[in-house]
PDB file of C-alpha atoms in Angstrom:
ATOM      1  CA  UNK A   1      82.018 105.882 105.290  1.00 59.00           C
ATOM      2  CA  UNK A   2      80.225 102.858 106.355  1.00 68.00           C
ATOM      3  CA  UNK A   3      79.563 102.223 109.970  1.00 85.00           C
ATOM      4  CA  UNK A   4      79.887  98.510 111.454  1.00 89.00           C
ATOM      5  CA  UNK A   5      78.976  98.359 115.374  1.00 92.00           C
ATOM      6  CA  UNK A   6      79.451  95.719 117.455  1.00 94.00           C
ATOM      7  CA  UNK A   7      78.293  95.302 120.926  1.00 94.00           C
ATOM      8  CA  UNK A   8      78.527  94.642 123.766  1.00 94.00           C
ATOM      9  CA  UNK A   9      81.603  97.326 123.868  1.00 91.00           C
ATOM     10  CA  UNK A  10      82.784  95.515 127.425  1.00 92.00           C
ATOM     11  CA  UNK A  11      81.764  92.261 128.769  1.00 94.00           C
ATOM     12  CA  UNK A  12      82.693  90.713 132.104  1.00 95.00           C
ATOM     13  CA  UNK A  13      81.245  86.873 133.264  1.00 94.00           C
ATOM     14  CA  UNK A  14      82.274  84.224 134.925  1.00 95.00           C
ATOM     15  CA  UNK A  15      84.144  81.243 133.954  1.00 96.00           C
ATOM     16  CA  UNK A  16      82.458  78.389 132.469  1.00 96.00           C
ATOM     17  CA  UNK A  17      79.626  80.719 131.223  1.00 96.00           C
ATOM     18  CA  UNK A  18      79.153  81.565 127.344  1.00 96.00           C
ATOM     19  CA  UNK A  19      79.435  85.188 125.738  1.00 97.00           C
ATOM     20  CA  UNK A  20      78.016  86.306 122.655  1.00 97.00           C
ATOM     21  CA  UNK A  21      79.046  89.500 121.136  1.00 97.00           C
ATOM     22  CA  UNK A  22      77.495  91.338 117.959  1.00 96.00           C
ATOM     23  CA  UNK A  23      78.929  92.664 114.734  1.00 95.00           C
ATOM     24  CA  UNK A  24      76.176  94.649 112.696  1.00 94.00           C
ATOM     25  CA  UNK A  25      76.889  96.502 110.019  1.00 90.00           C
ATOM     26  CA  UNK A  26      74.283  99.725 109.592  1.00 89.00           C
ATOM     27  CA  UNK A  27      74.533 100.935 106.009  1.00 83.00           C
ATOM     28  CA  UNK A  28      75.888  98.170 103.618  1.00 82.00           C
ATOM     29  CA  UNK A  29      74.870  94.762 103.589  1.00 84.00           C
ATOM     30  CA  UNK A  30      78.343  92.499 104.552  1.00 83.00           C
ATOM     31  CA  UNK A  31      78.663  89.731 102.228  1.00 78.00           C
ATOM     32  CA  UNK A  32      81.833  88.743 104.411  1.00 83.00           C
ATOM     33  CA  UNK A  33      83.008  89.454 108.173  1.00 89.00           C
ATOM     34  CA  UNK A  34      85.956  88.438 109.941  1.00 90.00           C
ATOM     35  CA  UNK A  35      86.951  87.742 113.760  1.00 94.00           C
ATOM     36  CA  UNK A  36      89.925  88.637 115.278  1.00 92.00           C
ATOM     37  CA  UNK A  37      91.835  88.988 118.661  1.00 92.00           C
ATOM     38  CA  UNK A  38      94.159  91.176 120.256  1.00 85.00           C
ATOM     39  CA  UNK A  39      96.152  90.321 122.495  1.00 80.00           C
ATOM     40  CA  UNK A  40      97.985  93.220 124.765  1.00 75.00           C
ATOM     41  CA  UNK A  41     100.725  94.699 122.596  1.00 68.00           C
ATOM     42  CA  UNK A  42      99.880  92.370 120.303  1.00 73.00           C
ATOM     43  CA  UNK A  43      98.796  92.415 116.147  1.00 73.00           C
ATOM     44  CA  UNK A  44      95.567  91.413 115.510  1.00 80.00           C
ATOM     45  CA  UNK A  45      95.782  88.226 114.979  1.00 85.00           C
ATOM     46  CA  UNK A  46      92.206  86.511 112.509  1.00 86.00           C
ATOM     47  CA  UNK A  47      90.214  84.070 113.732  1.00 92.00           C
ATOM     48  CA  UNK A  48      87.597  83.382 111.280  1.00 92.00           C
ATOM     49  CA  UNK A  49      86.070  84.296 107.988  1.00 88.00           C
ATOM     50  CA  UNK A  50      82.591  84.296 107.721  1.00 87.00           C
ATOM     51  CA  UNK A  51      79.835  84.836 104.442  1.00 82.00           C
ATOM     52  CA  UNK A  52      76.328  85.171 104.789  1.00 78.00           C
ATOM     53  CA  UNK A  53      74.742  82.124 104.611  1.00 78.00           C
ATOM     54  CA  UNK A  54      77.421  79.503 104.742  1.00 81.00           C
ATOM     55  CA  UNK A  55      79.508  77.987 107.825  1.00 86.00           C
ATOM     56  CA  UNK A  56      82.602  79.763 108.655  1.00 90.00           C
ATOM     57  CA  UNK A  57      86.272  79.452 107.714  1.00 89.00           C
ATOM     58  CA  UNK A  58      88.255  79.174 110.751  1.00 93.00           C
ATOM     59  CA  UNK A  59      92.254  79.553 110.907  1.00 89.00           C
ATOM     60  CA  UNK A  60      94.672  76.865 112.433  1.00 88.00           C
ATOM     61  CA  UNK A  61      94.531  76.642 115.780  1.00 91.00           C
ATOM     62  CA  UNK A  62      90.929  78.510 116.369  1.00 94.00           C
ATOM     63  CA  UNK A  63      88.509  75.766 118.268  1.00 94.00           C
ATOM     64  CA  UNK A  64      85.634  76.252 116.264  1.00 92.00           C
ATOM     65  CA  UNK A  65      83.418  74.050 118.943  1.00 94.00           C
ATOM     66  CA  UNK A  66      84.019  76.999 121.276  1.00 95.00           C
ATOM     67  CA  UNK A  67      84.254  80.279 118.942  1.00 96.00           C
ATOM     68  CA  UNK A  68      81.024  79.828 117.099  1.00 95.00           C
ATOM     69  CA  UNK A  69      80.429  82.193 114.253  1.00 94.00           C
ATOM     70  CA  UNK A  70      76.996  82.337 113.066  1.00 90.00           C
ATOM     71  CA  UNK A  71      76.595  84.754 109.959  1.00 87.00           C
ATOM     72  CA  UNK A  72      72.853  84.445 109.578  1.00 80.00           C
ATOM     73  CA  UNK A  73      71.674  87.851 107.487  1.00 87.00           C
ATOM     74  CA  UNK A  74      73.773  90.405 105.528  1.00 87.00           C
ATOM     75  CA  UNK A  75      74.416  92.956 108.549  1.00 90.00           C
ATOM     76  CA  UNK A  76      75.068  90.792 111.271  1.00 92.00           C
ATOM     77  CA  UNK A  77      77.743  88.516 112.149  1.00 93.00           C
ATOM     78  CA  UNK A  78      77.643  86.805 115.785  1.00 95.00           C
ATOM     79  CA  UNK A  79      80.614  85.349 117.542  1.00 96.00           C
ATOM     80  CA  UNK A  80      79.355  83.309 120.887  1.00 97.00           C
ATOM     81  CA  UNK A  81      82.305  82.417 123.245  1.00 97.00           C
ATOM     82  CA  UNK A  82      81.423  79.040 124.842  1.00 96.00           C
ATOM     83  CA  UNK A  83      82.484  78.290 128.266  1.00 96.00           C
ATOM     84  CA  UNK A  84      84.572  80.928 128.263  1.00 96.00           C
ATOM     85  CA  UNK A  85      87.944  80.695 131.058  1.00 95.00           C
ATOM     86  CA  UNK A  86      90.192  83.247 132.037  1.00 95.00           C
ATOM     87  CA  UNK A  87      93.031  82.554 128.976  1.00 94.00           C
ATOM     88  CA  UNK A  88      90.000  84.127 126.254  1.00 95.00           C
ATOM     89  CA  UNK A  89      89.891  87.052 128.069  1.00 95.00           C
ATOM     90  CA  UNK A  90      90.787  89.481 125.001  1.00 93.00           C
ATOM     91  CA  UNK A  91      89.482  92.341 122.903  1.00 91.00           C
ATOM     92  CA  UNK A  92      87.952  91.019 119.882  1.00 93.00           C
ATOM     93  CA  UNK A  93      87.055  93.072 116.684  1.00 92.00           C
ATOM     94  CA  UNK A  94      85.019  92.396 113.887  1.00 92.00           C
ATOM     95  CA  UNK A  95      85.312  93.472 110.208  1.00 90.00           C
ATOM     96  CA  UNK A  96      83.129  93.473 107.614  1.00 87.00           C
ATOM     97  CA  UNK A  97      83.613  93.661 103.773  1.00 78.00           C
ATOM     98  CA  UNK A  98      81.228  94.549 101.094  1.00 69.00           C
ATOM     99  CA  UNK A  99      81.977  91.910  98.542  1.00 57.00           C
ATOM    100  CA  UNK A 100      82.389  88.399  98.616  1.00 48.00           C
ATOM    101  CA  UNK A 101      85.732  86.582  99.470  1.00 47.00           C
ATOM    102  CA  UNK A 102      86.948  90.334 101.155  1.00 45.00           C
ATOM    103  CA  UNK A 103      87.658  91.430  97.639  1.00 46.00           C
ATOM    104  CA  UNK A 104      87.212  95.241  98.690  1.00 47.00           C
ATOM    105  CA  UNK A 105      89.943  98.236  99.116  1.00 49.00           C
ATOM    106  CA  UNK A 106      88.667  98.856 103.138  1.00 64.00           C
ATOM    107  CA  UNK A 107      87.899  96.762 105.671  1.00 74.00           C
ATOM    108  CA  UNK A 108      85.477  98.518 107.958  1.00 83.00           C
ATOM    109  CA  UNK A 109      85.947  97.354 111.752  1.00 85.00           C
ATOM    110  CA  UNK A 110      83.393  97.370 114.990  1.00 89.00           C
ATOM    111  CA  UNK A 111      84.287  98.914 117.603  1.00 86.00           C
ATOM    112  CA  UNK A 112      86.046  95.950 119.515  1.00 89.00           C
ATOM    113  CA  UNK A 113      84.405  94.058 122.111  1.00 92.00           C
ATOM    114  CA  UNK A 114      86.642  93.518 125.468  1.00 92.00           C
ATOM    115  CA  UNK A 115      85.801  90.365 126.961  1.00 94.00           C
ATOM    116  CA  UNK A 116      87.361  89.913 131.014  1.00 95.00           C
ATOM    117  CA  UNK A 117      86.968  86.447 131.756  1.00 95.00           C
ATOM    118  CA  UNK A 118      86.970  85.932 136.092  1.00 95.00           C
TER     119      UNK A 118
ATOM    120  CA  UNK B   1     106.142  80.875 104.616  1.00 77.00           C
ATOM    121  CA  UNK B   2     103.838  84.177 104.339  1.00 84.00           C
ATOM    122  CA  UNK B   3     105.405  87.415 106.513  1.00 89.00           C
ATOM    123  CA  UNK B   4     104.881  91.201 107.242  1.00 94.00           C
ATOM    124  CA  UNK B   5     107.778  93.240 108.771  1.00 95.00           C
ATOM    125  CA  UNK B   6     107.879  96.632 110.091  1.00 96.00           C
ATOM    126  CA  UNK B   7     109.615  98.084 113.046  1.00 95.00           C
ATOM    127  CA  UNK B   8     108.350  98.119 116.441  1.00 93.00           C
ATOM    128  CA  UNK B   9     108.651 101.088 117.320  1.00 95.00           C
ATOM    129  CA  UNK B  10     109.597 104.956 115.972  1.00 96.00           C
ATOM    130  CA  UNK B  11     109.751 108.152 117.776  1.00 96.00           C
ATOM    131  CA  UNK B  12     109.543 111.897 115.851  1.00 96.00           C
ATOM    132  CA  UNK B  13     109.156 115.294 116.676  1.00 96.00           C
ATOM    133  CA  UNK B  14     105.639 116.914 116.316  1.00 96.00           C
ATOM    134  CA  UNK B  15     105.380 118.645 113.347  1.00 96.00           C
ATOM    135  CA  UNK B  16     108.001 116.736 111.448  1.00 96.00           C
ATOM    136  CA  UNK B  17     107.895 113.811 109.047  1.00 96.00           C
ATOM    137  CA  UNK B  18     107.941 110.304 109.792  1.00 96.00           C
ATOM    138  CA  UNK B  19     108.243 107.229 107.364  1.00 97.00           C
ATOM    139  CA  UNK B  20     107.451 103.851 108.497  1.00 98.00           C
ATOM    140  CA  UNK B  21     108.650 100.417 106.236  1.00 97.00           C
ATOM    141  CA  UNK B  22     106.867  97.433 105.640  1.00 98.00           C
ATOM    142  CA  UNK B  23     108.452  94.415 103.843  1.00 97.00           C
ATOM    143  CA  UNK B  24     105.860  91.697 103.087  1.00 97.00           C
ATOM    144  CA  UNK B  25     106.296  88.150 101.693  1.00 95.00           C
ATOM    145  CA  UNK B  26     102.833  86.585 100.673  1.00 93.00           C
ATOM    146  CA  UNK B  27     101.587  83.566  98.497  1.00 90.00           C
ATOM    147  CA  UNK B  28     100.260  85.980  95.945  1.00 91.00           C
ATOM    148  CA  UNK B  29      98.941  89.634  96.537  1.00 91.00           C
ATOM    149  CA  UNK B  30      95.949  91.660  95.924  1.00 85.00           C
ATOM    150  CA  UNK B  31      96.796  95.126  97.850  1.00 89.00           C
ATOM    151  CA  UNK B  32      98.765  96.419 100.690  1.00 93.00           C
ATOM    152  CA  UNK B  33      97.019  98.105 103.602  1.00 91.00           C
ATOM    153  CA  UNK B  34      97.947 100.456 106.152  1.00 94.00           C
ATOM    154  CA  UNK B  35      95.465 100.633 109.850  1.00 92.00           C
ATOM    155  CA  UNK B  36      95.925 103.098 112.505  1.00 93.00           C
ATOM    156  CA  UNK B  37      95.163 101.580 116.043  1.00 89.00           C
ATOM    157  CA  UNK B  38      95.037 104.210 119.248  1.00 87.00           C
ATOM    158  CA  UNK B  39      95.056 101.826 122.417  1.00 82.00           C
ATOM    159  CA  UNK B  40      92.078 100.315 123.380  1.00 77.00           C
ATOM    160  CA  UNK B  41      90.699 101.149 120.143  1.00 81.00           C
ATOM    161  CA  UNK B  42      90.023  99.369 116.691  1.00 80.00           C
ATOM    162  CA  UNK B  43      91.715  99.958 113.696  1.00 85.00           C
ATOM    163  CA  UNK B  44      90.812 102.620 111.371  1.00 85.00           C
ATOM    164  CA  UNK B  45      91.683 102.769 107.728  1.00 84.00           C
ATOM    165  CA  UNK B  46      93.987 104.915 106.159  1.00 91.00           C
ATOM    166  CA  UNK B  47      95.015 103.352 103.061  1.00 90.00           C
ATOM    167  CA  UNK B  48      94.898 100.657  99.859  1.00 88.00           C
ATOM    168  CA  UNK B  49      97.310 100.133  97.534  1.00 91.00           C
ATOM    169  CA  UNK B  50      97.340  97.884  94.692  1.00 90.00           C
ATOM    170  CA  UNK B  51      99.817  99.360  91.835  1.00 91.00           C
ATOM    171  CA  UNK B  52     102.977 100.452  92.243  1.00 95.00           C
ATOM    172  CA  UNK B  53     103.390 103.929  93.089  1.00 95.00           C
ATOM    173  CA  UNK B  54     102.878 106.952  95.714  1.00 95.00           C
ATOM    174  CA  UNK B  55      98.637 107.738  97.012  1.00 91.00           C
ATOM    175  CA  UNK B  56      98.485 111.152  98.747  1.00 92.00           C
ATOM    176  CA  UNK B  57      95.980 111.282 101.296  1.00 88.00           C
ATOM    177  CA  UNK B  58      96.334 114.928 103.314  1.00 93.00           C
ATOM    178  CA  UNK B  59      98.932 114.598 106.103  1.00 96.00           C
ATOM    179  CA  UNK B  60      99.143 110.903 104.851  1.00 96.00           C
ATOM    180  CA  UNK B  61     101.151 109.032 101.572  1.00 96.00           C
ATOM    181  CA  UNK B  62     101.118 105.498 100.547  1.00 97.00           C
ATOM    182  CA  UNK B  63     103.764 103.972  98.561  1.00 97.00           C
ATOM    183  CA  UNK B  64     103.742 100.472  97.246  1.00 97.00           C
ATOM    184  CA  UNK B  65     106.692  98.607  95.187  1.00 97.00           C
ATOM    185  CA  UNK B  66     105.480  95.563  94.201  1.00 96.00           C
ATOM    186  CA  UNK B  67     108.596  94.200  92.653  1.00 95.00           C
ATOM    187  CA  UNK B  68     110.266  94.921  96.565  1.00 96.00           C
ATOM    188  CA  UNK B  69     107.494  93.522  98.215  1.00 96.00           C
ATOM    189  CA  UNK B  70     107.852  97.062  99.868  1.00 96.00           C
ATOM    190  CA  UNK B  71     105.412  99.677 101.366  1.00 98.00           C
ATOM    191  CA  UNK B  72     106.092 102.676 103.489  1.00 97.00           C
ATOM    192  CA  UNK B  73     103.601 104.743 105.283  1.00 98.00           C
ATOM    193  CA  UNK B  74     104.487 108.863 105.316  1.00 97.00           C
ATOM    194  CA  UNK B  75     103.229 111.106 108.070  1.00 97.00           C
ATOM    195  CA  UNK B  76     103.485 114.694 107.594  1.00 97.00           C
ATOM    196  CA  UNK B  77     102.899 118.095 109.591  1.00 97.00           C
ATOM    197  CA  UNK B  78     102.811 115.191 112.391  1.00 97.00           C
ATOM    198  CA  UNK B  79     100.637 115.968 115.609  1.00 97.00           C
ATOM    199  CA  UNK B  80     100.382 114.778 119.094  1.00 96.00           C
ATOM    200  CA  UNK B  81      96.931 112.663 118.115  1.00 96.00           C
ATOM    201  CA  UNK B  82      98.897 110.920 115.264  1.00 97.00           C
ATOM    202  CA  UNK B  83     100.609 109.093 118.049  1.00 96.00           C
ATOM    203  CA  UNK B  84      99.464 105.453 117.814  1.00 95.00           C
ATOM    204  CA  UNK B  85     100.262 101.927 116.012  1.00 93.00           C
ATOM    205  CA  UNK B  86     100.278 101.543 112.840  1.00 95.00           C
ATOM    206  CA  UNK B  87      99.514  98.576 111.557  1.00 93.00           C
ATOM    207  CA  UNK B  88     100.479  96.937 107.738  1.00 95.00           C
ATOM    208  CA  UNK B  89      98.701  94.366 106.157  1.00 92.00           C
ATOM    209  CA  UNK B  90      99.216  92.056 103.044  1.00 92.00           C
ATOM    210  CA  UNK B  91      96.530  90.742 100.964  1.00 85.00           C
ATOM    211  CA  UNK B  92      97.457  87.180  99.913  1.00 83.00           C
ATOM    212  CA  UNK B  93      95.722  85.425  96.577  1.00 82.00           C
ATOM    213  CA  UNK B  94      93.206  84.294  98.906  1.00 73.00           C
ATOM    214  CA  UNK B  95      91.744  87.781 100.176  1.00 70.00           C
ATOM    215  CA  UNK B  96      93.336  87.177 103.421  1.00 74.00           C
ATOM    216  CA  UNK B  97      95.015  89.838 105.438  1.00 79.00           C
ATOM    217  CA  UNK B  98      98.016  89.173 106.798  1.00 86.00           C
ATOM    218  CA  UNK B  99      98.645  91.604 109.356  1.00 88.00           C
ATOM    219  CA  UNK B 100     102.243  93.272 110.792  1.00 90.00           C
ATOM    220  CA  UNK B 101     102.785  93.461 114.329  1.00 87.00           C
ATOM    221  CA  UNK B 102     102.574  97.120 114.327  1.00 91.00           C
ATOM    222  CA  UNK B 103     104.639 100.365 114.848  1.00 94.00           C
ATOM    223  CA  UNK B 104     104.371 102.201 117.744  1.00 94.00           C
ATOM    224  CA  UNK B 105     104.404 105.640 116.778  1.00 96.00           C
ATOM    225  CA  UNK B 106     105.550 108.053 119.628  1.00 96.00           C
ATOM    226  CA  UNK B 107     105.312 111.929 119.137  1.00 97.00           C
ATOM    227  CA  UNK B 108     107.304 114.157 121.540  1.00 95.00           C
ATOM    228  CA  UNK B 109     106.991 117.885 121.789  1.00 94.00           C
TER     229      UNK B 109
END
């Protein structure tokens, strides 16, 4: 199947500092990727939808000043957390589809990116 | 408003069968999806469905009633490493997912 990595796997920084974390995917090029966080015990709940080549689509209540998405080529997807504070400490997971608009039967996720927040 | 229901949580016996519901209510639908999620991990994909109907998948079945707004995930021949959440997801008419909470699936011995 095809492989999406994202990376850094764990991150740890210090409040007020910004975090940017990778979504690539290796085999296919991803006309679409989408952000989302997980809370502990929690569903995942979406952040964004991002195409290649146009701004992203952010859901209610997602500051889109401090989650920027920046979905420059077709394999990679960035998500930068700016001046990050302890409350966005959170795993975060990308997806990435093959055809526009997440028209696809499988959503193929990164690892998951674990972001501690002191 | 759009929803996805499924139970929290479900316990079973290894080697047994265990069948966990989904109810969804979206603003239109293209496909029903079913994620497995160990802790600490991402999801993984185990299945799409789109028409009505039962998809067999090895240890795994899919079964999709449109009319219901009604999915069910079956686990067969069920082993310790099958113990995880399993999360359901509606696609609305917009491609979005919208996701369940999750089942906690707990295997005992």
């Amino acid at each position: 199947g095809a492989v999406v990595s994202q990376h850094p796997s764990w991150v740890i920084c210090k409040s007020g500092t910004s975090v940017k974390i990778e979504c690539r995917s290796l085999d296919f090029q991803a006309t679409t990727m989408f952000w989302y966080r997980q809370f502990p015990k929690q569903s995942l709940m979406l952040m964004a939808t991002s195409n290649e080549g146009s701004k992203a689509t952010y859901e209610q209540g997602v500051e889109k000043d401090k989650f920027l998405i920046n979905h420059a080529s077709l394999t990679l997807s960035t998500l930068t957390v700016t001046s990050a504070h302890p409350e966005d400490s959170s795993f975060y997971i990308c997806s990435a589809s093959r055809l526009a608009g997440g028209d696809t039967g499988e959503l193929f996720f990164g690892e998951g990116s674990r972001l501690t927040v002191l | 408003g759009q929803n996805i229901d499924q139970p929290t949580e479900m316990t079973a016996t290894e080697g047994a069968i265990v069948q966990i519901n989904c109810t969804y209510q979206t603003s239109g639908f293209n496909g029903l999806f079913w994620y497995q999620q160990h802790a600490g991990e991402a999801p993984t994909f185990l299945s799409y469905n789109v028409l009505d109907g039962l998809e067999e998948k090895g240890r795994f079945s899919s079964f999709l009633s449109r009319s219901k707004g009604y999915s069910y995930l079956l686990l067969k021949e069920l082993q310790m490493k099958d113990s995880a959440s399993y999360l359901c997801a509606a696609m609305d008419s917009n491609y979005q997912l919208i996701w369940g909470a999750g089942t906690k699936l707990i295997i005992k011995p």
